[in-house]
Short mmCIF file of C-alpha atoms in Angstrom, two decimals:
data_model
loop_
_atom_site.label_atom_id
_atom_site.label_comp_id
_atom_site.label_asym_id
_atom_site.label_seq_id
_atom_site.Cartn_x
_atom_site.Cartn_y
_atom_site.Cartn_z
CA UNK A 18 27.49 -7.68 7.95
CA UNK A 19 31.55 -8.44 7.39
CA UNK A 20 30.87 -10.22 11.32
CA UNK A 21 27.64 -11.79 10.23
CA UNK A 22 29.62 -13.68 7.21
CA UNK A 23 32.39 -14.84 9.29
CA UNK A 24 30.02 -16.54 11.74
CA UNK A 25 28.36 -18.09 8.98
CA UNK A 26 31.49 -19.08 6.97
CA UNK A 27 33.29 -20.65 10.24
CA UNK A 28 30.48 -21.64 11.95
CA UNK A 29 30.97 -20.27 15.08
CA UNK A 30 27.40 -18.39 16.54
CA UNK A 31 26.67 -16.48 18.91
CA UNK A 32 23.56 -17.34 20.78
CA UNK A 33 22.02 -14.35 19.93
CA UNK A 34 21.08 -12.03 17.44
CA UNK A 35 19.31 -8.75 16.68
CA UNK A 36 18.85 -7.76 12.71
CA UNK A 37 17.18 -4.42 12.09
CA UNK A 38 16.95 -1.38 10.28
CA UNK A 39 14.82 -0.60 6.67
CA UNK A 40 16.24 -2.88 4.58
CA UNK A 41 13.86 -6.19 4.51
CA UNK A 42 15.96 -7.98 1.83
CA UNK A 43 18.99 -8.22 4.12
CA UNK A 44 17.50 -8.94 7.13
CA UNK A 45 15.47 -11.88 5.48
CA UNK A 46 18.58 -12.84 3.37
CA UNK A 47 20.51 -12.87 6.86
CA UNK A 48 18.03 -14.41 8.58
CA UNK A 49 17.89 -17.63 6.13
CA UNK A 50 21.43 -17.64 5.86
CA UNK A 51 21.79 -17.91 9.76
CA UNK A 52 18.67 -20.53 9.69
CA UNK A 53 20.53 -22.41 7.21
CA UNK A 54 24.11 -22.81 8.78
CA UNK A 55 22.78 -22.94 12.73
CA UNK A 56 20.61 -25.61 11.93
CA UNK A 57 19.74 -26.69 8.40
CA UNK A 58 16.76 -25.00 6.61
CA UNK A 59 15.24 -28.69 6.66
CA UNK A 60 15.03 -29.10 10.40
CA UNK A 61 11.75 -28.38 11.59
CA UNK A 62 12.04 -30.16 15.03
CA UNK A 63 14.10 -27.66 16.39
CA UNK A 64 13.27 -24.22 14.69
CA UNK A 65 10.19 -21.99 15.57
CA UNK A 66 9.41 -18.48 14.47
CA UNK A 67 6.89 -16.15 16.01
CA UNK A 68 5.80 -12.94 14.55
CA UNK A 69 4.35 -9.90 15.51
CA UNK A 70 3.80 -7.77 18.71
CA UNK A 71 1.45 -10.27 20.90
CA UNK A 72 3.42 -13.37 20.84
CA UNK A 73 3.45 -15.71 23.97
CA UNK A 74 6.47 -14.48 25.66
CA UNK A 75 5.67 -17.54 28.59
CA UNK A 76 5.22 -20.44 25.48
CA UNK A 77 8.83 -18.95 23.80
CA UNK A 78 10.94 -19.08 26.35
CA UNK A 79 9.79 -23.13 27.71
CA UNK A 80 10.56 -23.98 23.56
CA UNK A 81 14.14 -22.07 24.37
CA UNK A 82 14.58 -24.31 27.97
CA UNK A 83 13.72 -27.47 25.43
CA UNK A 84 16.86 -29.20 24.78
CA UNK A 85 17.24 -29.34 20.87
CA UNK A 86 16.11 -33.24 19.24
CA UNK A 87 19.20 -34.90 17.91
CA UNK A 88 20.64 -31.79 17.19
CA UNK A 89 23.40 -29.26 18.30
CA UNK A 90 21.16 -26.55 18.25
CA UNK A 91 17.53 -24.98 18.68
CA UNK A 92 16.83 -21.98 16.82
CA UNK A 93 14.32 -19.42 17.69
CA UNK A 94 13.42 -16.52 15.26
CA UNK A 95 11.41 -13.84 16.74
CA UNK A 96 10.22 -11.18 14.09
CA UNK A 97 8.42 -7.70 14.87
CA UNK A 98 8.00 -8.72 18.26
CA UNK A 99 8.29 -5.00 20.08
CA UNK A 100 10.70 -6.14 22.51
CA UNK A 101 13.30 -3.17 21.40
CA UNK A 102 10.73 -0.75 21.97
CA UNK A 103 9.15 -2.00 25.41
CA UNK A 104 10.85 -4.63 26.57
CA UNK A 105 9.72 -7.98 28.93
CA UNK A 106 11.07 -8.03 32.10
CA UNK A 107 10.65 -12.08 32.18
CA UNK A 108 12.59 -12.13 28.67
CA UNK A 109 15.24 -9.94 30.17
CA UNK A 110 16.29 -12.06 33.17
CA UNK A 111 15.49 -15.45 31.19
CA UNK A 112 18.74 -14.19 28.26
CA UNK A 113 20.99 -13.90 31.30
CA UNK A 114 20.32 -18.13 31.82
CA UNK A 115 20.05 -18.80 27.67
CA UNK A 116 20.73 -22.13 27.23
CA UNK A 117 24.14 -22.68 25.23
CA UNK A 118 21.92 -25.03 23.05
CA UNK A 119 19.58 -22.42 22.02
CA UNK A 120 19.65 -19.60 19.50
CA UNK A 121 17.50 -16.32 19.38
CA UNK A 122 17.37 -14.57 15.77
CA UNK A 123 15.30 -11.26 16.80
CA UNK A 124 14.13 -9.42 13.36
CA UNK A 125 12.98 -5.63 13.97
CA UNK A 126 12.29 -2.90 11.67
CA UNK A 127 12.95 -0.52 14.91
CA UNK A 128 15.69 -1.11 17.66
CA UNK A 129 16.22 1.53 20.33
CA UNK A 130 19.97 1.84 20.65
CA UNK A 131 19.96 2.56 24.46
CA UNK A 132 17.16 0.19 25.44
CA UNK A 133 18.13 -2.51 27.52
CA UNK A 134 16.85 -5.20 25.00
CA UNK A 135 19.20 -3.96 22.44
CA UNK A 136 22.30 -3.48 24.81
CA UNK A 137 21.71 -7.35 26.28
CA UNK A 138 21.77 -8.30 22.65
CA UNK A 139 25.17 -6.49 22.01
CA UNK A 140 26.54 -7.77 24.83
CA UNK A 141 25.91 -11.16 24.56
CA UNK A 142 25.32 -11.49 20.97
CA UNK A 143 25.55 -9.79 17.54
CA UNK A 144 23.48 -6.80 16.97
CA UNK A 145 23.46 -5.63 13.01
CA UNK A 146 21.97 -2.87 11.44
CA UNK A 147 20.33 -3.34 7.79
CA UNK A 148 20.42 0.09 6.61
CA UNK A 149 19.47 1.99 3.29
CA UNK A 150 22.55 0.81 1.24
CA UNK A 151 24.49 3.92 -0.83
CA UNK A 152 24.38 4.56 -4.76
CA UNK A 153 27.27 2.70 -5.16
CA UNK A 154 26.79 -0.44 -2.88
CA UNK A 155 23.60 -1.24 -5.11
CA UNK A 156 25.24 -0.39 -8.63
CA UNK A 157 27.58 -2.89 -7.90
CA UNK A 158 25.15 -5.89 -6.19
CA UNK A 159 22.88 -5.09 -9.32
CA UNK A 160 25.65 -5.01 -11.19
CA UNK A 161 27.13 -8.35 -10.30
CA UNK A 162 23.78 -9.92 -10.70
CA UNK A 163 24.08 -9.00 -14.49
CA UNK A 164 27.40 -9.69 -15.11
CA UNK A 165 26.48 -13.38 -13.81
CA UNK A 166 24.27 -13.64 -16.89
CA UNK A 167 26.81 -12.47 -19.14
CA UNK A 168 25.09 -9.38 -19.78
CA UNK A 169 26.29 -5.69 -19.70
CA UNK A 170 25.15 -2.48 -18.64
CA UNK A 171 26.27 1.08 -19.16
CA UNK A 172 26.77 3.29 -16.16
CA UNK A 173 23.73 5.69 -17.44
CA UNK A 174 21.17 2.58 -18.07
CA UNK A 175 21.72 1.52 -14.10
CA UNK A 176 21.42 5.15 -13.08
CA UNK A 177 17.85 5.09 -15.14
CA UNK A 178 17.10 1.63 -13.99
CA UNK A 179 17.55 2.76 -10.33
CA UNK A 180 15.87 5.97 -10.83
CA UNK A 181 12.75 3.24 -11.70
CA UNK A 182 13.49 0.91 -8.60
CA UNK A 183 14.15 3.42 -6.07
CA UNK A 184 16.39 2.21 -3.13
CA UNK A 185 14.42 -0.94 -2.01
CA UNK A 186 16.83 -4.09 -2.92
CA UNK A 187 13.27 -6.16 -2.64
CA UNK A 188 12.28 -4.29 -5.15
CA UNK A 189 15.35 -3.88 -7.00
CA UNK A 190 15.92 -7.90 -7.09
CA UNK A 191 11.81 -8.11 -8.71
CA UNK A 192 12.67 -5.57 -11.20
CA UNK A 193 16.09 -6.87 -12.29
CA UNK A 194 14.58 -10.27 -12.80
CA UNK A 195 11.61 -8.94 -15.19
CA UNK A 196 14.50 -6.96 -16.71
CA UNK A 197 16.91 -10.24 -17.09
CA UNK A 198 13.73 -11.91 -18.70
CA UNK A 199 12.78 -9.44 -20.82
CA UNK A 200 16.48 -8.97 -22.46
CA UNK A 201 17.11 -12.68 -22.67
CA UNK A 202 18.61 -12.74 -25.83
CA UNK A 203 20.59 -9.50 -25.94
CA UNK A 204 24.19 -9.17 -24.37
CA UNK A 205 23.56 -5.65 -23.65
CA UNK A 206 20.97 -4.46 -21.64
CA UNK A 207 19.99 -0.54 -23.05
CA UNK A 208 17.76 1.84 -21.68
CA UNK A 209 15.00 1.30 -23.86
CA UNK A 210 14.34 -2.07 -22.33
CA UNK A 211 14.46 -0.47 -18.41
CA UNK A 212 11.82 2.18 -20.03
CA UNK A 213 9.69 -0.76 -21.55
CA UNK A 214 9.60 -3.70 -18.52
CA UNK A 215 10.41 -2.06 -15.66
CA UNK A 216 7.66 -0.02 -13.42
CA UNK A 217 8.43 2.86 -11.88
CA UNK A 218 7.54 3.19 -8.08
CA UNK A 219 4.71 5.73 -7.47
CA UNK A 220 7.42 7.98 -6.03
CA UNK A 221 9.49 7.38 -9.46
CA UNK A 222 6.64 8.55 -11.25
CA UNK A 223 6.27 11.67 -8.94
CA UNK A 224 9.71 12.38 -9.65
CA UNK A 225 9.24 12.42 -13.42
CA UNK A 226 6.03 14.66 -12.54
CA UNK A 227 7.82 17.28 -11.15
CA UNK A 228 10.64 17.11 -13.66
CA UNK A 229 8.42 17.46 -16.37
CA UNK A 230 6.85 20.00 -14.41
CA UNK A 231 10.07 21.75 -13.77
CA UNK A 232 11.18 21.51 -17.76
CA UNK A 233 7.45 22.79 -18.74
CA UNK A 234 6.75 19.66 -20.50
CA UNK A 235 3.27 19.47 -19.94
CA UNK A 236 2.49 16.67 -22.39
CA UNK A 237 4.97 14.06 -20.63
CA UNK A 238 3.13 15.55 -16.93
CA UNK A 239 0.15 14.50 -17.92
CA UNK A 240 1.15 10.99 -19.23
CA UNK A 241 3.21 10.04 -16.20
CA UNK A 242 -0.55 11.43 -14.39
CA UNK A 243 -2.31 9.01 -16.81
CA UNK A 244 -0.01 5.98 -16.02
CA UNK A 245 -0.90 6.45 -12.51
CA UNK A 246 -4.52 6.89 -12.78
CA UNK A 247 -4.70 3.35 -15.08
CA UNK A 248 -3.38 1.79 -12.11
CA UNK A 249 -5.78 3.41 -10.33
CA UNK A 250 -3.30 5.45 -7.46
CA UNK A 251 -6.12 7.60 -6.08
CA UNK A 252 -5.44 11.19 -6.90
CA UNK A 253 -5.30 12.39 -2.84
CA UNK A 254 -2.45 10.25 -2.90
CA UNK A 255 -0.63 11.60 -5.76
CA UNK A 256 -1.22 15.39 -4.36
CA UNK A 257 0.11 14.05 -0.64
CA UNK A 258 3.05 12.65 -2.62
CA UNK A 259 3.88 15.90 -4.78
CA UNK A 260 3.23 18.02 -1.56
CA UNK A 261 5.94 15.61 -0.46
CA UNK A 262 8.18 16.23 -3.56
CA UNK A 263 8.18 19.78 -3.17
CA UNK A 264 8.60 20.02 0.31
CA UNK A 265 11.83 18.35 -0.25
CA UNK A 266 12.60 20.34 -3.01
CA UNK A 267 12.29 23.84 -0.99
CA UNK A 268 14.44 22.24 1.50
CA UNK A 269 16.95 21.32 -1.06
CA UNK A 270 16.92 24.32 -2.44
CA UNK A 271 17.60 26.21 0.80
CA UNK A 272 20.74 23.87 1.58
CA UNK A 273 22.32 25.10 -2.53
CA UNK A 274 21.54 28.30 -1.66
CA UNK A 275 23.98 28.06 1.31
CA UNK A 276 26.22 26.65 -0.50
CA UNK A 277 26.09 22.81 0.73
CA UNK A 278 27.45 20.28 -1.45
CA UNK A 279 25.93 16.51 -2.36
CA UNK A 280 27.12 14.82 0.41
CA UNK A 281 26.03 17.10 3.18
CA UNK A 282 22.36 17.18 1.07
CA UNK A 283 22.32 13.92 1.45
CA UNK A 284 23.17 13.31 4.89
CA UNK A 285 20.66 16.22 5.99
CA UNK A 286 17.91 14.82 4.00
CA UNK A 287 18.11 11.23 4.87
CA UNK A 288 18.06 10.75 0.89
CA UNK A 289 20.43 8.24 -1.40
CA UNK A 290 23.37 9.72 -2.62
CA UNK A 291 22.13 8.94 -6.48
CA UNK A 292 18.75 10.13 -5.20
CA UNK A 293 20.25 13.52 -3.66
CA UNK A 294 21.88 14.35 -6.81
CA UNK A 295 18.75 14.00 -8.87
CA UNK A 296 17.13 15.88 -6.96
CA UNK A 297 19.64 19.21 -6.90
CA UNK A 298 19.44 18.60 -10.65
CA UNK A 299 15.37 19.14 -10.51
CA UNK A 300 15.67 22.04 -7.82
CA UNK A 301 17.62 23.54 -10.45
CA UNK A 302 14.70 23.86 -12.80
CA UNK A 303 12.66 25.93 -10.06
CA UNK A 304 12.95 29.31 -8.50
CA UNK A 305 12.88 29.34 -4.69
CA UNK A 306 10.15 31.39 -5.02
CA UNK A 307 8.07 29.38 -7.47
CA UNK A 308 8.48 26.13 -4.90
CA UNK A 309 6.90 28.07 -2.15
CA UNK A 310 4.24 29.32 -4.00
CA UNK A 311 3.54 25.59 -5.69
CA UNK A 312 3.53 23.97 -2.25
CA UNK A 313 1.12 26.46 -0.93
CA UNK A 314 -0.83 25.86 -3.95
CA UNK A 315 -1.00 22.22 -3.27
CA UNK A 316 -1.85 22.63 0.39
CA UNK A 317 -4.60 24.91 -0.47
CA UNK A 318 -5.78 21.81 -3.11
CA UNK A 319 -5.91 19.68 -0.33
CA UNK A 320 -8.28 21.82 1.96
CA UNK A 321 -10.51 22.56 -0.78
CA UNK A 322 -10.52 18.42 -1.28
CA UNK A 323 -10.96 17.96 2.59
CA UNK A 324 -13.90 20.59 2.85
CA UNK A 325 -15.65 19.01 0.33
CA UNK A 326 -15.36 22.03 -2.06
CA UNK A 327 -14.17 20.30 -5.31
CA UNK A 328 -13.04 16.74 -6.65
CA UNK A 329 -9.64 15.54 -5.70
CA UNK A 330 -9.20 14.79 -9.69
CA UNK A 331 -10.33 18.45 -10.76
CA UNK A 332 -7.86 20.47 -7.90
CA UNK A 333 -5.25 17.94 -8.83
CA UNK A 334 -5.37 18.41 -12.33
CA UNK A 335 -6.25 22.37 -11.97
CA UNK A 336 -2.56 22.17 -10.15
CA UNK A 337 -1.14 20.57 -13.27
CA UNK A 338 -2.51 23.29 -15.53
CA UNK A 339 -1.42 26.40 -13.71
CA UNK A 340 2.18 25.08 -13.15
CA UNK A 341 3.64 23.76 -16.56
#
């Protein structure tokens, strides 16, 4: 992204780019700020944007040939379109002849490193990836965001408030907004206001499932299970997401008990480093044996659901009461 901002800052574009990866709050934060400095967020002779997977490849690429109206530049933005996953032979050959007056912003969540859409891009543009971003990177984005409303935030309220959020800056950016709201009037921002405005993701609440599970707290289980079933999460998808939970827990379990470390956790599991560490902490609370057991439990709930044999709130809640 260190690239990205010096194009931006000096003005100087390629005539091509490719964001991707996870992260939809970059990518859309790049792709404004690229709209913006190419050719003005106000010009609407010269931009188009097409989305999704059956765009008219023939229309696009006659608006590229167009030469821009009393402008430097005409800027195309192309978002979902499939190309990095089976790409247009037309679209191929017509990047080779790109005008020097027109700009392609491609936006994918998926870009296949050794297709030949992605390697045209990096060579004759700017491919960037928009990727999960680490414990720390967020800390200190959400961070800055607070400090620029003169408010401040102990290192154990962002580790709860994060813990809420999950790793989604989209969501992060909603939830730190309520939060700024919410604590208008105070300097510092304590953990008793994350607990009271900010929701917790369903996989959040999952979390604090298990842990209560795990800590044999079965009066805080059952009113994280309670929050969910106000908002009406369907109990087949709470059991899918603990089946989830545990799953990951077994696995993280087996990596401690070879002696792996957080980083190398982390990296295996595809998880957050903050995330990775919260969850060794909840493994913890479990014996090996006891996760096994639980997750065959829970895959056995989910037959008996399937077959027709009992309620999805009854084997769900059966679950609850034979484990804490």
């Amino acid at each position: 992204m260190k690239i990205l901002n010096q194009h931006i800052k000096n003005k100087e574009f390629a005539n091509m780019y490719l964001l991707y990866g996870p992260e939809d709050y970059l990518k859309k934060k790049y792709r404004d700020k690229l709209t913006d400095a190419i050719i003005g967020s106000k010009d609407t002779m010269n931009y188009s944007r097409f989305a999704g997977e059956k765009m008219n490849l023939r229309e696009i690429i006659d608006i590229a040939q167009t030469l821009p109206f009393f402008s430097e530049r005409r800027l195309i933005v192309l978002e979902n379109s499939g190309l990095f996953k089976k790409p247009d032979e037309e679209m191929l050959r017509f990047l080779d002849t790109l005008p020097e007056t027109t700009c392609f912003i491609f936006v994918e969540e998926e870009a296949d490193k050794r297709g030949r859409m992605y390697k045209k891009i990096k060579d004759k543009g700017y491919p960037c990836e928009m990727g999960i971003q680490t414990e720390k990177a967020l800390s200190e984005w959400a961070l800055g965001i607070i400090s620029g409303e003169n408010k401040k935030i102990t290192y154990d309220t962002m580790q709860l408030f994060l813990s809420y959020t999950g790793s989604s800056m989209e969501n992060i950016s909603r939830e730190l907004e309520k939060l700024l709201c919410y604590t208008l009037h105070k300097d510092i921002i304590a953990q008793e206001d994350v607990r009271s405005i900010c929701t917790a993701e369903i996989t959040g609440k999952i979390f604090e499932m298990v842990d209560a599970m795990g800590r044999k707290d079965k009066k805080k289980l059952f009113a994280h299970y309670q929050d969910l079933m106000a908002v009406k999460e369907p109990p087949l998808k709470i059991l899918f997401m603990m089946e989830r939970q545990f799953n990951i827990l077994l696995q993280v379990k087996d990596l401690l008990r070879k002696g792996h470390g957080k980083s190398l956790i982390a990296e295996k599991m595809k998880l957050p480093p903050f995330i990775a560490a919260k969850t060794m902490s909840q493994a913890d609370n479990f014996a090996y044996e006891n996760l096994q057991k639980a997750l065959e439990e829970l895959l056995g709930a989910e037959e008996l659901i399937k077959t027709g044999r009992t309620s999805d709130r009854i084997a769900i809640e059966m679950f609850f009461s034979e484990y804490c």
